[in-house]
mmCIF file of C-alpha atoms and ligand atoms in Angstrom:
data_model
loop_
_atom_site.group_PDB
_atom_site.id
_atom_site.type_symbol
_atom_site.label_atom_id
_atom_site.label_comp_id
_atom_site.label_asym_id
_atom_site.label_seq_id
_atom_site.Cartn_x
_atom_site.Cartn_y
_atom_site.Cartn_z
ATOM 1 C CA MET J 1 -36.581 19.791 17.105
ATOM 2 C CA THR J 2 -35.056 20.107 13.988
ATOM 3 C CA ALA J 3 -31.030 21.220 14.426
ATOM 4 C CA ARG J 4 -29.500 23.903 12.637
ATOM 5 C CA MET J 5 -27.283 22.622 9.992
ATOM 6 C CA LEU J 6 -23.520 24.204 10.649
ATOM 7 C CA ASP J 7 -22.454 25.113 7.064
ATOM 8 C CA GLY J 8 -19.119 24.800 6.770
ATOM 9 C CA THR J 9 -18.967 24.849 3.390
ATOM 10 C CA ALA J 10 -20.024 28.557 2.841
ATOM 11 C CA ILE J 11 -18.634 29.642 6.178
ATOM 12 C CA ALA J 12 -14.530 27.881 4.291
ATOM 13 C CA ALA J 13 -15.865 29.749 1.576
ATOM 14 C CA ALA J 14 -15.920 33.276 2.983
ATOM 15 C CA ILE J 15 -12.816 32.510 4.867
ATOM 16 C CA ARG J 16 -10.979 31.621 2.385
ATOM 17 C CA GLU J 17 -12.338 34.706 0.227
ATOM 18 C CA SER J 18 -10.511 36.607 3.093
ATOM 19 C CA LEU J 19 -7.551 35.186 2.866
ATOM 20 C CA ARG J 20 -6.851 36.052 -0.663
ATOM 21 C CA PRO J 21 -6.240 39.615 -0.347
ATOM 22 C CA GLU J 22 -3.930 38.546 2.341
ATOM 23 C CA VAL J 23 -1.717 36.205 0.316
ATOM 24 C CA GLU J 24 -2.064 38.810 -3.244
ATOM 25 C CA ALA J 25 -0.505 41.392 0.151
ATOM 26 C CA PHE J 26 2.150 39.149 0.623
ATOM 27 C CA THR J 27 2.961 37.667 -2.666
ATOM 28 C CA ARG J 28 3.495 41.480 -4.264
ATOM 29 C CA ARG J 29 5.486 42.574 -0.980
ATOM 30 C CA ALA J 30 7.984 38.850 -0.925
ATOM 31 C CA GLY J 31 7.685 38.462 -4.598
ATOM 32 C CA ARG J 32 6.715 35.392 -4.804
ATOM 33 C CA PRO J 33 3.073 33.300 -3.095
ATOM 34 C CA PRO J 34 3.216 31.977 -0.311
ATOM 35 C CA GLY J 35 3.791 28.025 -1.004
ATOM 36 C CA LEU J 36 2.893 24.322 0.452
ATOM 37 C CA GLY J 37 4.677 21.626 -0.352
ATOM 38 C CA ILE J 38 2.540 18.239 -0.696
ATOM 39 C CA VAL J 39 3.781 14.949 0.121
ATOM 40 C CA LEU J 40 1.357 11.647 -1.049
ATOM 41 C CA VAL J 41 2.852 8.540 -0.479
ATOM 42 C CA GLY J 42 1.656 5.454 -2.540
ATOM 43 C CA HIS J 43 -2.143 5.801 -3.747
ATOM 44 C CA ASN J 44 -4.486 5.494 -1.395
ATOM 45 C CA PRO J 45 -7.966 6.461 -3.127
ATOM 46 C CA ALA J 46 -9.102 8.771 -0.412
ATOM 47 C CA SER J 47 -5.514 10.610 -0.250
ATOM 48 C CA GLU J 48 -5.627 11.489 -3.406
ATOM 49 C CA ILE J 49 -9.335 12.885 -2.746
ATOM 50 C CA TYR J 50 -8.062 14.909 -0.466
ATOM 51 C CA VAL J 51 -4.686 15.819 -1.467
ATOM 52 C CA SER J 52 -6.396 17.126 -4.947
ATOM 53 C CA GLY J 53 -9.108 19.054 -3.098
ATOM 54 C CA LYS J 54 -6.366 21.108 -1.107
ATOM 55 C CA GLN J 55 -4.356 21.785 -4.105
ATOM 56 C CA LYS J 56 -6.949 23.221 -5.586
ATOM 57 C CA ALA J 57 -8.319 25.542 -2.686
ATOM 58 C CA GLY J 58 -4.910 27.055 -2.283
ATOM 59 C CA THR J 59 -4.218 27.626 -6.166
ATOM 60 C CA GLU J 60 -7.337 29.260 -5.930
ATOM 61 C CA ALA J 61 -6.198 31.646 -2.955
ATOM 62 C CA GLY J 62 -3.259 32.619 -4.545
ATOM 63 C CA LEU J 63 -0.819 30.084 -3.097
ATOM 64 C CA TRP J 64 1.873 27.722 -4.704
ATOM 65 C CA VAL J 65 0.955 24.460 -4.016
ATOM 66 C CA ASP J 66 2.942 21.720 -5.152
ATOM 67 C CA VAL J 67 2.473 17.591 -4.821
ATOM 68 C CA HIS J 68 5.562 15.730 -4.292
ATOM 69 C CA ARG J 69 4.447 12.368 -5.269
ATOM 70 C CA LEU J 70 6.674 9.384 -4.483
ATOM 71 C CA PRO J 71 5.530 5.422 -5.638
ATOM 72 C CA PRO J 72 4.259 3.103 -3.017
ATOM 73 C CA THR J 73 7.570 1.097 -2.232
ATOM 74 C CA ALA J 74 9.157 4.198 -1.424
ATOM 75 C CA SER J 75 11.808 3.538 1.760
ATOM 76 C CA VAL J 76 10.618 6.172 5.141
ATOM 77 C CA GLN J 77 14.331 6.861 4.293
ATOM 78 C CA ASP J 78 13.216 8.644 0.711
ATOM 79 C CA VAL J 79 10.627 10.591 2.248
ATOM 80 C CA LEU J 80 13.070 11.949 5.077
ATOM 81 C CA ALA J 81 14.971 12.922 1.700
ATOM 82 C CA LEU J 82 12.299 14.896 0.376
ATOM 83 C CA VAL J 83 11.267 16.398 3.660
ATOM 84 C CA GLU J 84 15.078 17.648 3.917
ATOM 85 C CA ARG J 85 14.624 19.401 0.402
ATOM 86 C CA LEU J 86 11.344 21.273 1.258
ATOM 87 C CA ASN J 87 12.599 22.147 4.774
ATOM 88 C CA ARG J 88 15.645 23.574 2.358
ATOM 89 C CA SER J 89 13.533 25.048 -0.072
ATOM 90 C CA ASP J 90 13.041 29.384 -0.296
ATOM 91 C CA ARG J 91 9.678 28.832 -2.057
ATOM 92 C CA HIS J 92 7.862 26.287 0.279
ATOM 93 C CA ASP J 93 6.934 27.786 3.809
ATOM 94 C CA GLY J 94 4.681 24.702 4.536
ATOM 95 C CA ILE J 95 5.114 21.358 4.403
ATOM 96 C CA LEU J 96 2.212 18.793 4.646
ATOM 97 C CA VAL J 97 2.786 14.874 4.600
ATOM 98 C CA GLN J 98 -0.672 13.256 3.829
ATOM 99 C CA ASP J 99 -1.081 10.502 5.957
ATOM 100 C CA PRO J 100 -1.628 7.134 6.300
ATOM 101 C CA LEU J 101 1.733 6.198 4.896
ATOM 102 C CA PRO J 102 2.068 2.918 3.435
ATOM 103 C CA ASP J 103 1.974 0.104 6.175
ATOM 104 C CA ALA J 104 4.885 -1.570 4.699
ATOM 105 C CA MET J 105 6.960 1.512 6.248
ATOM 106 C CA GLY J 106 6.553 0.162 9.790
ATOM 107 C CA SER J 107 4.461 1.910 12.369
ATOM 108 C CA ASP J 108 6.529 4.383 13.339
ATOM 109 C CA ALA J 109 6.842 5.854 9.802
ATOM 110 C CA ALA J 110 4.505 8.866 10.141
ATOM 111 C CA ARG J 111 6.021 9.569 13.375
ATOM 112 C CA ARG J 112 10.116 10.270 12.117
ATOM 113 C CA VAL J 113 8.527 12.013 8.843
ATOM 114 C CA VAL J 114 6.868 14.312 10.806
ATOM 115 C CA ASP J 115 9.678 14.873 13.352
ATOM 116 C CA ALA J 116 11.870 15.554 10.036
ATOM 117 C CA ILE J 117 9.402 18.311 9.463
ATOM 118 C CA ASP J 118 10.894 21.824 10.362
ATOM 119 C CA PRO J 119 8.541 23.013 13.160
ATOM 120 C CA ARG J 120 8.274 26.639 10.831
ATOM 121 C CA LYS J 121 6.914 24.612 8.262
ATOM 122 C CA ASP J 122 4.406 22.453 9.953
ATOM 123 C CA VAL J 123 1.470 23.456 8.691
ATOM 124 C CA ASP J 124 -0.731 20.374 10.057
ATOM 125 C CA GLY J 125 0.803 21.520 13.673
ATOM 126 C CA PHE J 126 1.860 17.704 14.456
ATOM 127 C CA HIS J 127 5.552 18.368 15.004
ATOM 128 C CA PRO J 128 6.239 17.478 19.383
ATOM 129 C CA ILE J 129 7.243 21.481 18.685
ATOM 130 C CA SER J 130 3.946 22.362 17.977
ATOM 131 C CA VAL J 131 2.420 20.081 19.761
ATOM 132 C CA GLY J 132 3.964 21.344 23.099
ATOM 133 C CA ARG J 133 3.114 24.697 21.953
ATOM 134 C CA LEU J 134 -0.529 24.283 21.947
ATOM 135 C CA VAL J 135 -0.271 22.756 25.451
ATOM 136 C CA GLN J 136 1.280 25.782 26.720
ATOM 137 C CA ASN J 137 -1.290 28.281 24.632
ATOM 138 C CA ARG J 138 1.095 29.122 22.782
ATOM 139 C CA PRO J 139 1.172 30.797 19.266
ATOM 140 C CA THR J 140 1.752 28.125 17.216
ATOM 141 C CA LEU J 141 0.562 26.453 13.752
ATOM 142 C CA VAL J 142 -2.935 24.515 15.302
ATOM 143 C CA PRO J 143 -3.772 21.147 13.589
ATOM 144 C CA CYS J 144 -6.810 22.348 10.719
ATOM 145 C CA THR J 145 -9.103 20.095 11.499
ATOM 146 C CA PRO J 146 -9.757 20.716 15.292
ATOM 147 C CA SER J 147 -8.815 24.962 14.689
ATOM 148 C CA GLY J 148 -11.363 24.387 12.042
ATOM 149 C CA VAL J 149 -14.042 23.223 14.227
ATOM 150 C CA ILE J 150 -13.818 25.955 16.369
ATOM 151 C CA GLU J 151 -13.682 28.395 13.514
ATOM 152 C CA LEU J 152 -17.192 26.986 12.947
ATOM 153 C CA LEU J 153 -18.679 27.183 16.472
ATOM 154 C CA ASP J 154 -17.589 30.845 16.081
ATOM 155 C CA HIS J 155 -19.178 31.930 13.504
ATOM 156 C CA ALA J 156 -22.297 30.306 14.170
ATOM 157 C CA LYS J 157 -21.508 31.413 17.682
ATOM 158 C CA VAL J 158 -21.897 28.683 19.729
ATOM 159 C CA ALA J 159 -20.787 29.804 23.471
ATOM 160 C CA ILE J 160 -18.215 27.590 23.912
ATOM 161 C CA SER J 161 -16.798 29.035 27.395
ATOM 162 C CA GLY J 162 -17.926 27.282 30.996
ATOM 163 C CA ALA J 163 -19.739 24.768 27.925
ATOM 164 C CA HIS J 164 -19.367 21.488 28.932
ATOM 165 C CA ALA J 165 -17.522 19.743 25.504
ATOM 166 C CA VAL J 166 -17.295 16.280 25.196
ATOM 167 C CA VAL J 167 -14.822 14.758 22.688
ATOM 168 C CA ILE J 168 -15.527 11.476 21.560
ATOM 169 C CA GLY J 169 -11.652 10.065 19.901
ATOM 170 C CA ARG J 170 -8.498 11.121 21.265
ATOM 171 C CA SER J 171 -6.271 10.933 18.534
ATOM 172 C CA ASP J 172 -3.240 13.457 17.843
ATOM 173 C CA ILE J 173 -4.433 14.932 14.548
ATOM 174 C CA VAL J 174 -8.650 15.278 16.281
ATOM 175 C CA GLY J 175 -9.631 14.347 19.722
ATOM 176 C CA LYS J 176 -5.682 15.682 21.769
ATOM 177 C CA PRO J 177 -5.439 19.209 20.140
ATOM 178 C CA MET J 178 -9.451 19.485 20.222
ATOM 179 C CA ALA J 179 -9.627 19.473 23.614
ATOM 180 C CA LEU J 180 -6.852 21.514 24.269
ATOM 181 C CA LEU J 181 -8.296 24.099 22.301
ATOM 182 C CA MET J 182 -11.723 23.939 23.959
ATOM 183 C CA LEU J 183 -10.098 24.064 27.270
ATOM 184 C CA HIS J 184 -8.047 26.867 25.533
ATOM 185 C CA ARG J 185 -11.488 28.658 25.016
ATOM 186 C CA HIS J 186 -12.420 28.108 28.857
ATOM 187 C CA ALA J 187 -15.243 25.130 28.348
ATOM 188 C CA THR J 188 -15.565 22.043 30.594
ATOM 189 C CA VAL J 189 -13.501 19.520 28.561
ATOM 190 C CA THR J 190 -14.228 14.988 28.834
ATOM 191 C CA ILE J 191 -12.286 13.016 26.380
ATOM 192 C CA CYS J 192 -14.085 9.463 25.695
ATOM 193 C CA HIS J 193 -12.764 6.688 24.049
ATOM 194 C CA SER J 194 -12.653 3.340 23.224
ATOM 195 C CA ARG J 195 -12.494 2.153 27.059
ATOM 196 C CA THR J 196 -14.973 4.482 28.582
ATOM 197 C CA ARG J 197 -17.150 3.669 30.687
ATOM 198 C CA ASN J 198 -21.295 5.115 30.112
ATOM 199 C CA LEU J 199 -20.157 6.736 27.237
ATOM 200 C CA GLY J 200 -23.262 7.096 25.907
ATOM 201 C CA ALA J 201 -24.478 8.799 29.665
ATOM 202 C CA VAL J 202 -21.475 10.908 29.622
ATOM 203 C CA ALA J 203 -22.012 12.135 26.068
ATOM 204 C CA ALA J 204 -25.607 13.294 26.349
ATOM 205 C CA THR J 205 -24.206 15.425 29.346
ATOM 206 C CA ALA J 206 -22.441 17.322 26.665
ATOM 207 C CA ASP J 207 -23.461 21.542 25.511
ATOM 208 C CA ILE J 208 -21.205 20.915 22.494
ATOM 209 C CA LEU J 209 -20.201 17.360 21.661
ATOM 210 C CA VAL J 210 -17.971 16.787 19.124
ATOM 211 C CA ALA J 211 -17.311 13.079 17.550
ATOM 212 C CA ALA J 212 -14.212 11.617 16.182
ATOM 213 C CA ILE J 213 -14.139 8.574 16.431
ATOM 214 C CA GLY J 214 -14.179 6.807 12.975
ATOM 215 C CA ARG J 215 -17.141 4.766 13.619
ATOM 216 C CA PRO J 216 -20.576 5.276 10.990
ATOM 217 C CA ALA J 217 -23.500 6.916 12.834
ATOM 218 C CA PHE J 218 -22.049 6.052 15.987
ATOM 219 C CA VAL J 219 -23.646 9.122 17.280
ATOM 220 C CA THR J 220 -27.479 8.111 17.677
ATOM 221 C CA GLN J 221 -30.395 9.998 19.485
ATOM 222 C CA ASP J 222 -29.503 8.802 23.176
ATOM 223 C CA LEU J 223 -26.302 10.209 23.284
ATOM 224 C CA VAL J 224 -27.193 13.653 22.684
ATOM 225 C CA LYS J 225 -28.458 16.293 25.145
ATOM 226 C CA PRO J 226 -31.736 17.853 23.726
ATOM 227 C CA GLY J 227 -30.335 21.464 22.252
ATOM 228 C CA ALA J 228 -26.654 20.508 21.913
ATOM 229 C CA THR J 229 -24.355 21.180 18.803
ATOM 230 C CA VAL J 230 -22.859 18.423 17.587
ATOM 231 C CA VAL J 231 -19.888 18.810 15.673
ATOM 232 C CA ASP J 232 -19.056 15.382 13.071
ATOM 233 C CA VAL J 233 -15.339 15.176 12.122
ATOM 234 C CA GLY J 234 -16.420 11.612 10.685
ATOM 235 C CA ILE J 235 -15.254 11.133 7.129
ATOM 236 C CA ASN J 236 -16.520 7.100 6.639
ATOM 237 C CA ARG J 237 -16.955 5.658 3.273
ATOM 238 C CA LEU J 238 -19.869 2.618 3.579
ATOM 239 C CA THR J 239 -18.920 0.364 0.376
ATOM 240 C CA SER J 240 -21.824 -2.502 1.124
ATOM 241 C CA ARG J 241 -25.925 -1.987 1.025
ATOM 242 C CA ASP J 242 -25.937 -4.281 3.987
ATOM 243 C CA ASP J 243 -24.412 -1.532 6.201
ATOM 244 C CA VAL J 244 -26.252 1.762 4.391
ATOM 245 C CA GLU J 245 -29.372 -0.032 5.333
ATOM 246 C CA ARG J 246 -28.427 -1.619 8.611
ATOM 247 C CA LEU J 247 -27.652 2.060 10.068
ATOM 248 C CA PHE J 248 -30.067 4.244 8.399
ATOM 249 C CA GLY J 249 -33.132 1.656 7.773
ATOM 250 C CA ARG J 250 -34.472 0.928 5.039
ATOM 251 C CA ALA J 251 -36.662 3.553 4.156
ATOM 252 C CA SER J 252 -33.758 6.257 3.539
ATOM 253 C CA PRO J 253 -33.000 8.368 0.796
ATOM 254 C CA ARG J 254 -29.130 7.577 1.150
ATOM 255 C CA LEU J 255 -29.810 3.985 -0.097
ATOM 256 C CA ALA J 256 -30.557 5.424 -2.648
ATOM 257 C CA ALA J 257 -27.371 7.556 -3.313
ATOM 258 C CA PHE J 258 -25.527 4.616 -2.950
ATOM 259 C CA GLU J 259 -27.789 2.320 -5.260
ATOM 260 C CA ARG J 260 -26.571 5.554 -7.501
ATOM 261 C CA ARG J 261 -22.230 5.886 -6.537
ATOM 262 C CA GLY J 262 -21.885 2.450 -5.595
ATOM 263 C CA SER J 263 -20.387 3.721 -1.783
ATOM 264 C CA LEU J 264 -22.058 6.380 1.058
ATOM 265 C CA VAL J 265 -19.656 9.000 2.718
ATOM 266 C CA VAL J 266 -21.511 9.230 5.852
ATOM 267 C CA GLY J 267 -19.718 11.211 9.794
ATOM 268 C CA ASP J 268 -19.511 9.535 12.987
ATOM 269 C CA VAL J 269 -23.078 11.245 13.712
ATOM 270 C CA HIS J 270 -26.374 9.409 12.667
ATOM 271 C CA PRO J 271 -28.656 11.513 11.005
ATOM 272 C CA ALA J 272 -31.428 11.292 13.157
ATOM 273 C CA VAL J 273 -29.497 13.132 15.603
ATOM 274 C CA ALA J 274 -31.488 16.304 13.714
ATOM 275 C CA GLU J 275 -34.077 15.616 15.429
ATOM 276 C CA VAL J 276 -32.513 16.204 19.185
ATOM 277 C CA ALA J 277 -29.349 17.863 18.726
ATOM 278 C CA GLY J 278 -29.803 21.948 18.372
ATOM 279 C CA ALA J 279 -26.913 22.664 15.395
ATOM 280 C CA LEU J 280 -25.170 20.080 13.990
ATOM 281 C CA THR J 281 -22.666 19.648 11.418
ATOM 282 C CA PRO J 282 -23.076 18.006 7.876
ATOM 283 C CA VAL J 283 -21.070 15.622 6.231
ATOM 284 C CA PRO J 284 -19.733 16.242 3.537
ATOM 285 C CA GLY J 285 -19.936 20.168 4.014
ATOM 286 C CA GLY J 286 -19.348 20.295 7.542
ATOM 287 C CA VAL J 287 -16.165 19.952 9.101
ATOM 288 C CA GLY J 288 -14.073 18.527 6.093
ATOM 289 C CA PRO J 289 -14.308 22.212 3.691
ATOM 290 C CA MET J 290 -13.153 24.210 7.143
ATOM 291 C CA THR J 291 -9.652 21.707 7.507
ATOM 292 C CA ILE J 292 -8.643 22.934 4.199
ATOM 293 C CA ALA J 293 -9.525 26.565 4.941
ATOM 294 C CA MET J 294 -6.843 25.807 8.232
ATOM 295 C CA LEU J 295 -4.865 24.460 6.368
ATOM 296 C CA LEU J 296 -4.527 27.384 3.570
ATOM 297 C CA ARG J 297 -4.665 30.118 6.655
ATOM 298 C CA ASN J 298 -1.783 28.474 8.400
ATOM 299 C CA THR J 299 0.411 28.189 5.309
ATOM 300 C CA LEU J 300 -0.103 31.738 4.419
ATOM 301 C CA LYS J 301 0.636 32.194 8.799
ATOM 302 C CA ALA J 302 4.054 30.349 7.921
ATOM 303 C CA ALA J 303 4.983 32.338 5.567
ATOM 304 C CA ARG J 304 5.067 35.698 7.149
ATOM 305 C CA GLY J 305 7.011 33.577 10.092
ATOM 306 C CA GLU J 306 4.351 34.528 12.335
ATOM 307 C CA VAL J 307 5.520 31.470 14.193
ATOM 308 C CA THR J 308 9.711 31.284 14.800
ATOM 309 C CA SER J 309 12.010 29.215 16.850
ATOM 310 C CA ASN J 310 12.104 30.200 19.739
ATOM 311 C CA GLU J 311 8.725 31.631 21.051
HETATM 312 N N1 GUN B 1 -5.137 12.601 6.554
HETATM 313 C C1 GUN B 1 -6.298 13.065 6.803
HETATM 314 N N2 GUN B 1 -6.536 13.816 7.569
HETATM 315 C C2 GUN B 1 -4.814 14.384 7.637
HETATM 316 C C3 GUN B 1 -4.830 15.849 7.902
HETATM 317 O O1 GUN B 1 -4.994 16.463 8.632
HETATM 318 N N3 GUN B 1 -3.012 15.959 7.743
HETATM 319 C C4 GUN B 1 -2.638 14.670 7.112
HETATM 320 N N4 GUN B 1 -0.932 15.092 6.766
HETATM 321 N N5 GUN B 1 -2.882 13.553 6.817
HETATM 322 C C5 GUN B 1 -4.433 13.446 7.205
#
C-alpha cells in the first residue's frame, strides 16, 4: 500500500484564500484590518523562520502583523511590559509570544508571559482560561497546530467519530489540546508518552495516529496499523550526516538533500511508514502550513470579538 499524502500546503492555501473576503469585510466595517502582534525574544534561528512565515502569511491575507523584537538579554519584566502594551493596544486583536524564550529568563518565564496575555487576544490558545474553555468544549481560541490537524483530517474526509485516536506526546501546545479536540469529535483517545509501556503496541491499534514528540523518524512501520491515518506534527532539523544515514539508510534520497543544504528537516514519522499507512501528512508541507492558517483564523475571530471574557 502507498499512503495517500494529505497536502497541507494546498489545504492551508485554500483556507487562507477563504479568509480573505472575511478579513476585507472586517476591515471595511472596523476601518482597520485585524491586527496581530508577534513578540520575538532573542535570535533563535528556527523562531526567526516561523515568525517570518506567520508575518508573511498574515500580511498576504490582509491582516496587520507587526513583530516586536526584544534582545536575548531582555528580562521577563521587559516581555511582560510589552505584553501589557499590546493588551491595551486598539490596533492589536491578537498577541503571540514566540516560544522558546531564552533559557536565561528562567523555567517559569513562558508561563508568566502567557498568563499576562488578555485571553480575548490569546490567538495561541495557551492561556489557562482558553485551556479551561477548551476542556469544557466551550467557544474559545484553540491552539493552532491541533486545530490545523482536525481541519486537515476533515478536508481529507477522515472519519474521527468512533475512531481510536492515539496521540504520542503530551505537551500543552500540541498533545493535550489534540487529545481534547479528538475527544470532542467523539474519538476514543489514548495519549502515549515517554513512560508509556509498550508504546509501539498501543500505537499499532490506532486508526488515527498523531506523532508530536519531537524525535526524528520515531514512528516506524511496526508502530502503524495497516491503513491507518498518520499525522506527523514533528519538525526536527538534522545537522549530522551520520544521523541522516542512520535513520534513512545510505541509499535514501534524503542523504543527497542533506548534502546539498547542510541540514535536513524531518518529521517524527519515518518515511517508510508511507508503505503501511492509508494516509500520511508529509514534512514539510503537512501540518506546518495548517498551523499558520489557523493562526490567521484565530486572529480574525479575536478581532470580531467572537470570544468574550465571560462566555
Ligand atoms: N513555537 C513553536 N510553535 C509555537 C506556537 O505554536 N506558538 C508559539 N507562540 N510559539 C511556538
